[in-house]
C-alpha positions as a printed Julia matrix, in Angstrom:
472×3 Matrix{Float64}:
  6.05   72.22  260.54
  4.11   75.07  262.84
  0.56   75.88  260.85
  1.73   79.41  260.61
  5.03   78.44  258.52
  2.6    75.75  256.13
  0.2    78.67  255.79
  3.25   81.02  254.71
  4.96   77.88  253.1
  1.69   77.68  250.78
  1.22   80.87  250.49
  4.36   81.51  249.14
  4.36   78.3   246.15
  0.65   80.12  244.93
  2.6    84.02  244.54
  5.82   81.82  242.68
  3.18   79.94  240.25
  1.36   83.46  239.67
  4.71   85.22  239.29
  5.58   82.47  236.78
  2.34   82.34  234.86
  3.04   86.69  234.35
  6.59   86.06  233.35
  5.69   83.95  230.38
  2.5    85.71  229.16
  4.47   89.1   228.73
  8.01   89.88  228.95
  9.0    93.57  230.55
  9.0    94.63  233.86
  6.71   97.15  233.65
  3.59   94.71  233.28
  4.9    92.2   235.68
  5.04   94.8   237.97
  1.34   96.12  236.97
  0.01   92.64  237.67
  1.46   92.31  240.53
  0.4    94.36  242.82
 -3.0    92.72  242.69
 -1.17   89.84  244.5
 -0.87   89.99  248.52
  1.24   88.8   250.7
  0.76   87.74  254.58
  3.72   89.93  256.44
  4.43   89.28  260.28
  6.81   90.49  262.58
  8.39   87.11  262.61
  8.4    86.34  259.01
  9.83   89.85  257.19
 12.96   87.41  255.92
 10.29   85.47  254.07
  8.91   89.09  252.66
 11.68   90.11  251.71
 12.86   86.91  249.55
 10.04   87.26  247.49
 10.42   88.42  243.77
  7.57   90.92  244.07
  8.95   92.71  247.24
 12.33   92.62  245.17
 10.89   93.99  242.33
  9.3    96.62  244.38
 12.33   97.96  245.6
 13.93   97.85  242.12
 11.17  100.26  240.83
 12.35  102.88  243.41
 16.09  102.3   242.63
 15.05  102.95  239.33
 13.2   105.8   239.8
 15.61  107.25  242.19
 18.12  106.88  239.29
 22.15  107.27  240.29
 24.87  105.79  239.11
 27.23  102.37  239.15
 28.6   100.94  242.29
 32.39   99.3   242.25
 31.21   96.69  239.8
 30.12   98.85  237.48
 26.57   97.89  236.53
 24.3   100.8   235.57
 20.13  100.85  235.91
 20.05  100.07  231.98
 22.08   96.94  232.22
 20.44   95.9   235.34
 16.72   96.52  233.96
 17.77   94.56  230.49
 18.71   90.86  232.2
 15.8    92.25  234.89
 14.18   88.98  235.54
 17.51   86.55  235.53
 19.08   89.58  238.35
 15.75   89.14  240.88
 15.59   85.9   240.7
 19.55   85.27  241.14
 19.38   87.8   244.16
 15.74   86.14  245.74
 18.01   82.64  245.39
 21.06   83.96  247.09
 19.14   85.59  249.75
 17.28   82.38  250.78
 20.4    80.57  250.73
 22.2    83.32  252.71
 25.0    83.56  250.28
 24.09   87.17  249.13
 27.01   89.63  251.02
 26.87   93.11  250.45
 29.69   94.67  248.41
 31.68   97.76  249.35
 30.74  101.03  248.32
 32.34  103.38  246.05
 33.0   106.43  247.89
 32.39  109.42  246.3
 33.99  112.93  247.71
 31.89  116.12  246.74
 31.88  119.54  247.94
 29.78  120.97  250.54
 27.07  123.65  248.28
 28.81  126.31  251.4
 32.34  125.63  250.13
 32.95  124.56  253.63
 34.34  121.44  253.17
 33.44  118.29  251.56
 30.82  115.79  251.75
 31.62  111.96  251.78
 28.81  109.78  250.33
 28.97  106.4   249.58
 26.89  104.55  246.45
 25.82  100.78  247.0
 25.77   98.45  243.63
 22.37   98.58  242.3
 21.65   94.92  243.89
 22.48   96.4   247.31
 20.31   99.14  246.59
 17.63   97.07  245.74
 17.65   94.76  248.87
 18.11   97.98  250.83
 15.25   99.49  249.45
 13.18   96.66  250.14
 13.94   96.25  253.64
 13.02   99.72  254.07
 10.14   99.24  252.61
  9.34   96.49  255.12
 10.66   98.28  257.69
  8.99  102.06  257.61
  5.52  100.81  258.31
  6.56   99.47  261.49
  8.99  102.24  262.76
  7.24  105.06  261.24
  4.61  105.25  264.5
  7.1   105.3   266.78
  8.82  108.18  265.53
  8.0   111.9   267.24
  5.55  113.99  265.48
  8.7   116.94  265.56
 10.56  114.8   263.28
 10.27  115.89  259.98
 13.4   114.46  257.68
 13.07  111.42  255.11
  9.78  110.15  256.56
  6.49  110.15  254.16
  4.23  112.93  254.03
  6.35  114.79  255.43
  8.95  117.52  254.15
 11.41  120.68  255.18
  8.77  122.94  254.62
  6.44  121.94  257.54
  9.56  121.79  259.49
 10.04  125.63  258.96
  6.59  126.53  259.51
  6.65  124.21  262.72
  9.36  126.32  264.12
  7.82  129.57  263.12
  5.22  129.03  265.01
  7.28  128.01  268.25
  8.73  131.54  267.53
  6.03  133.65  267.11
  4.43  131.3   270.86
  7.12  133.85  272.66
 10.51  130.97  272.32
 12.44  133.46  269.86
 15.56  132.11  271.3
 17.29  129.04  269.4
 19.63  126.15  270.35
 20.83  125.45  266.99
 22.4   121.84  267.71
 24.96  120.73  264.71
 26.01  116.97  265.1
 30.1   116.1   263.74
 30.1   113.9   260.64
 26.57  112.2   262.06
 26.38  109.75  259.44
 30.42  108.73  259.52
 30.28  108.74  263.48
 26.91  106.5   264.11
 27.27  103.74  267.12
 26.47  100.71  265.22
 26.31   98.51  268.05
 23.8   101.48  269.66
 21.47  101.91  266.6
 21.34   97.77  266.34
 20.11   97.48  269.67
 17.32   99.95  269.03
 16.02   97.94  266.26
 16.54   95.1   268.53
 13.96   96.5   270.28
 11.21   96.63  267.91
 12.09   94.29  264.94
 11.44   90.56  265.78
 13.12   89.01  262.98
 16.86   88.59  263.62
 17.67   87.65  260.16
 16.27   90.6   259.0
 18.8    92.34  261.74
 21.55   90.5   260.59
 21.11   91.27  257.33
 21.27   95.31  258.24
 24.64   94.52  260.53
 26.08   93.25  257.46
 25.4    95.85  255.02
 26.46   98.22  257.66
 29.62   96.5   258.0
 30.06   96.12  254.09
 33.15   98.56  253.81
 33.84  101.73  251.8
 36.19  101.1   248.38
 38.63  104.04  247.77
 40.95  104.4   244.9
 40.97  100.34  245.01
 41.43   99.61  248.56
 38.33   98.79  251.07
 38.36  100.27  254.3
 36.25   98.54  257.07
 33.25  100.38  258.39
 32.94   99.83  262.17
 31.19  102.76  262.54
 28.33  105.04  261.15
 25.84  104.32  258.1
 26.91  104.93  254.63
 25.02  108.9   253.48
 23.82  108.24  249.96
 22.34  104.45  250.39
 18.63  103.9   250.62
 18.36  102.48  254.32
 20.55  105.21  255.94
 18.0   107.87  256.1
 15.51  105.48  257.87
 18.29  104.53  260.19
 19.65  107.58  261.11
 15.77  108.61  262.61
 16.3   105.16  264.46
 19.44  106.78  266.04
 18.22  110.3   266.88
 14.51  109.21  267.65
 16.5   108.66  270.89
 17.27  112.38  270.77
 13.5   113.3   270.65
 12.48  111.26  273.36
 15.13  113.25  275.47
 14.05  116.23  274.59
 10.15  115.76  274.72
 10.64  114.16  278.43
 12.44  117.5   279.87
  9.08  119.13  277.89
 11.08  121.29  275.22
  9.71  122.49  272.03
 12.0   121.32  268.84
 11.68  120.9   265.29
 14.59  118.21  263.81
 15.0   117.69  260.12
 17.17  114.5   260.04
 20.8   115.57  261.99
 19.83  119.54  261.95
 17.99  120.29  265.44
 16.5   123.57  266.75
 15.31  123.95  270.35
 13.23  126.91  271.2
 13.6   128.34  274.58
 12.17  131.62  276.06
 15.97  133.88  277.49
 19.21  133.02  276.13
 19.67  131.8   279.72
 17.83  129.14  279.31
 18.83  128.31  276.1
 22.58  128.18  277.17
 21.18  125.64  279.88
 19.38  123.42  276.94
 22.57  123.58  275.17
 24.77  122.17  277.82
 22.31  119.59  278.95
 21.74  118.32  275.29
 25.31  118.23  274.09
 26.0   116.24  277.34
 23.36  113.45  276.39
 24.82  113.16  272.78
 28.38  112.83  273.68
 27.4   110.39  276.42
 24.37  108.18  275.49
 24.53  108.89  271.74
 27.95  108.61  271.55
 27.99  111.15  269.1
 29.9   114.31  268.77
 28.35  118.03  268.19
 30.06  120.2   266.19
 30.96  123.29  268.29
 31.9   125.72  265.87
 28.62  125.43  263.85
 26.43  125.01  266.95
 24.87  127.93  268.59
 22.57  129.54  271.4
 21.14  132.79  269.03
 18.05  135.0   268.63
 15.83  132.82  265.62
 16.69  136.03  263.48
 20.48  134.62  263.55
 19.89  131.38  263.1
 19.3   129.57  260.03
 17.1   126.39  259.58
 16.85  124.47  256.69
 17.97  127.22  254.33
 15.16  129.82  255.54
 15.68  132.52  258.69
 12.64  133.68  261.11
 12.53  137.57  261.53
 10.19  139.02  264.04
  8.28  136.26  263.47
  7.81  135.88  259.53
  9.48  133.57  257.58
 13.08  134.73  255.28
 15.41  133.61  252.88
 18.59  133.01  254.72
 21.54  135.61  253.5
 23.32  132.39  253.19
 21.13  130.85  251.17
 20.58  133.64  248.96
 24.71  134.58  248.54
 24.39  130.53  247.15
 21.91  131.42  245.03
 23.76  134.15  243.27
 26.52  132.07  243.0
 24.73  129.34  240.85
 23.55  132.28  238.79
 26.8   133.06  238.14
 27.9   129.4   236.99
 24.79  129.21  234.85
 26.16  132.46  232.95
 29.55  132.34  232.62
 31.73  134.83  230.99
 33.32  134.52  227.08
 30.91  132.4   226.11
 29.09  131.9   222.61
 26.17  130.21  223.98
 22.74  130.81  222.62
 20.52  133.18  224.32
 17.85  130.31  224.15
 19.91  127.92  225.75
 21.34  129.67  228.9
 17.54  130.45  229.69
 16.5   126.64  229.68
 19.04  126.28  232.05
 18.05  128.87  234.52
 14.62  128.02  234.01
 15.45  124.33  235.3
 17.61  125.18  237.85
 15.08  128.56  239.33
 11.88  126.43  239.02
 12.65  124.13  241.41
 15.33  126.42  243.84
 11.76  129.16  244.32
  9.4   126.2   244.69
 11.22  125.82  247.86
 12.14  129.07  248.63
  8.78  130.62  247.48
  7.71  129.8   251.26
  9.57  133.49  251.94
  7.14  135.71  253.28
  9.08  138.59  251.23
  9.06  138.02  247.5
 11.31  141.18  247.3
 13.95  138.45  247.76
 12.97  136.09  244.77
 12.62  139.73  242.66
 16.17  140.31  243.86
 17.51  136.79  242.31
 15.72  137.35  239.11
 16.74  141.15  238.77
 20.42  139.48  239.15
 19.34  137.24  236.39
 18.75  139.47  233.74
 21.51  141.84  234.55
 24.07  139.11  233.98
 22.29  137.97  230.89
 22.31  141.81  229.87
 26.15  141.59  230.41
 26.15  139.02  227.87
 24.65  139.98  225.39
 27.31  143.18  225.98
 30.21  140.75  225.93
 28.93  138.87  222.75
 29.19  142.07  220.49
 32.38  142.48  218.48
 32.61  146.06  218.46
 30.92  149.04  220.5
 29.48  150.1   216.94
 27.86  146.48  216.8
 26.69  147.51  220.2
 25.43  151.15  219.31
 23.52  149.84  215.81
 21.9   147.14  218.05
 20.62  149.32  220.99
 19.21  152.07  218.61
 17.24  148.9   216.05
 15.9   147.82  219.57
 14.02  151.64  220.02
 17.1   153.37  221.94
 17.56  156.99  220.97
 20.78  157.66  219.28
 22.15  159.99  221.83
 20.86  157.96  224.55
 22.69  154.65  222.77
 26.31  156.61  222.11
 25.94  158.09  225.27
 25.65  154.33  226.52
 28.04  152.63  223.91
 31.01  154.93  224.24
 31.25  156.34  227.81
 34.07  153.89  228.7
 32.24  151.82  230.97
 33.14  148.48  231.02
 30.15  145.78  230.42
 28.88  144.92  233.88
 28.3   148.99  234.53
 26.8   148.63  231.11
 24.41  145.95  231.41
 22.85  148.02  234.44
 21.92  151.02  232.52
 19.28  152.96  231.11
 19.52  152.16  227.63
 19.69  148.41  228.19
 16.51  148.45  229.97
 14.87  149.63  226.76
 16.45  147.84  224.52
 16.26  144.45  226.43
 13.6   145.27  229.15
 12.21  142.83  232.09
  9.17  142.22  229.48
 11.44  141.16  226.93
 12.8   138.37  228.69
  9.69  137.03  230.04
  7.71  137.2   227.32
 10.06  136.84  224.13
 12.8   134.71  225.71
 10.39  133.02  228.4
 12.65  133.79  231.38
 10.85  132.12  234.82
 10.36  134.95  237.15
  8.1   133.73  240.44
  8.13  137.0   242.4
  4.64  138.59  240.82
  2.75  135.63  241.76
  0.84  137.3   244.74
  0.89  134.15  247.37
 -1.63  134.49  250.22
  1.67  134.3   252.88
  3.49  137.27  250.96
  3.87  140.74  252.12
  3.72  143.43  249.49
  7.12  143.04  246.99
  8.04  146.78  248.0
  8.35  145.58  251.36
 12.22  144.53  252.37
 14.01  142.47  254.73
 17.6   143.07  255.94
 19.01  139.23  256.49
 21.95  138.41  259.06
């Protein structure tokens, strides 16, 4: 035996006695996994298999899956049955690892449809003990491939997000490169080269079991309606190592497009190129979609592809208009629409209640979108808000005299109220006038019913809120 595999050999026997001597003090994952982390283990190129069969790195990636959440694969085992026969499941998985007799199962494919309506989305979700040795060979992995990745990659990579993405590009826009190649790639995940993205990691991982590992969970197979379907192709959208993969596969992308010295910002398979003319954008278009098709050996989606002014374009949900940063009309028509499912019509549904809801759903939608440059936009969404809350309280009143004895308790004048009541309109032309907005004002909602409203927060990026923005 090499010195290197009796210092690794040792090394490993002291972590399985300490892991052993935690076990039986305390039962629980939670403290084993406290106390753990104060042990370290040696990690080389050469010896990530060894890593990776250890019960703390397994454990390691089990705390993600867990915190990631999601549900059953095709065997059926949730996070709370996993977590409660914890210790038996690692140490069954580190055993058949070791003795290579662990094979990935098939995924249970899972059909959803696209937030655009334009078609649907196929994902694919891994048993939890796939997820957990996928997780953990990302987790061995990302150190090593995250410094090779290009600095205008900004999708699924730590400490970085969609929001520096969009400021990226604004500021490619506002350098003079207002024109966009807006580069859409066909069913990316579906349509990855396998044999391609394993030779890449070829490249730069040493460990070949570690590699062979990978081919087989790529090759694992999809289960639909009880039949598996080989995967020859692509990298399952919805397990844990895909994301890391798929910047394997289209790091090959950057490197293309930083050697003809073009300015880009890529989120994961959405690209935008910034070029000066729409000449030379057409040029970058051709040239690019070339490369995929031949070297990539992916396809791009024509008909969502485009050579457009950055005002036409939209990137990651937000628009750039003469420069400043916009809510896409896209992205706001979506927006109304989930407004509209979170208040449905004929329903008896608390007040109270249909406000938590919004409240969940419009905290974290304007943390994202809040990077508009026009809150006139977010005021828009929330004025839409109340009015269809307005329409239900309308809707919930048995008769218009209900209606008319409500409006005038709430400080309506009783002219102003029949007027209101009994003109005839029906409730959505009601819930929009005068007499409404006394009786159930903008105040009201925020400060009685606690409605979220994010448009009067004065950011340091925001124009003034009278200001407006036409979106294509």
């Amino acid at each position: 035996m090499r010195l290197a595999e009796k210092k690794l050999y040792h090394s490993s026997e002291t972590y399985t006695s300490q892991l052993d001597t935690i076990a039986n003090r305390r039962n629980g994952d939670t403290i084993v996994q406290r106390e753990l982390n104060l042990i370290h283990y040696p990690i080389g190129s050469k010896y990530l298999f060894e890593e990776l069969c250890t019960e703390k790195r397994l454990l390691e990636g089990w705390r993600e899956v867990r915190k990631n959440r999601g549900t059953s694969g095709i065997d059926g085992q949730t996070i709370e049955s996993f977590k409660s026969r914890l210790q038996e499941e690692i140490k069954r998985l580190k055993q058949e690892l070791e003795n290579w007799k662990y094979e990935p199962q098939p995924v249970r494919r899972v059909e959803i449809p696209k937030a655009d309506g334009s078609g649907i989305r196929l994902l694919g979700v891994p048993c939890i003990r796939d997820r957990i040795v996928q997780t953990s060979i990302k987790q061995l992995l990302e150190p090593i491939l995250e410094p090779l990745f290009s600095e205008h990659s900004y999708g699924f990579r730590p400490g970085k997000n969609q929001q520096q993405a969009v400021e990226a590009a604004q500021k490619i826009v506002q350098s003079g490169k207002s024109y966009v190649v807006d580069i859409d790639l066909e069913q990316f995940f579906d349509r990855v080269n396998q044999d391609r993205l394993m030779g890449r990691l070829s490249k730069v991982i040493e460990d070949k079991r570690i590699l062979k590992l990978i081919g087989k969970t790529l090759r694992s197979g999809v289960m639909k309606d009880g039949i598996i379907i080989p995967t020859s192709e692509g990298t399952t959208q919805g397990s844990p190592l895909s994301p890391l993969l798929s910047n394997v596969v289209l790091d090959e992308l950057d490197k293309e497009i930083e050697k003809r010295g073009l300015e880009y910002c890529r989120f994961a398979d959405d690209c935008n190129i910034f070029a000066k003319t729409p000449k030379a954008a057409e040029r970058i278009m051709t040239s690019i979609s070339k490369f995929i098709g031949k070297k990539l050996k992916l396809s791009v989606n024509k008909a969502k592809s485009k050579v457009a002014e950055s005002s036409m374009v939209k990137f990651l949900g937000m628009t750039i208009v003469g420069g400043a940063l916009a809510i896409s009309r896209k992205s706001l028509n979506l927006a109304m629409k989930k407004v509209k499912e979170l208040t449905p019509r004929g329903t008896h549904e608390k007040l109270e209640e249909t406000i938590k809801r919004i409240n969940n759903w419009y905290r974290g939608w304007s943390n994202y979108y809040s990077m508009t440059q026009y809150p006139s936009q977010l005021k828009t969404v929330e004025s839409h808000v109340r009015r269809r809350l307005r329409s239900r309280i309308v809707g919930q009143q048995k008769s218009k005299r209900n209606l008319f004895h409500k409006l005038m308790k709430r400080g309506v004048s009783r002219v102003l109220a029949a007027r209101t009541v009994y003109s005839n309109h029906k409730k959505w032309a009601v819930s929009c006038t005068i007499a409404m907005g006394i009786a159930y004002s903008n105040q009201w909602f925020i400060k009685d019913m606690n409605l979220q409203i994010r448009s009067n927060e004065n950011r340091a990026q925001w124009f003034d809120i009278k200001k407006w923005i036409r979106v294509t």
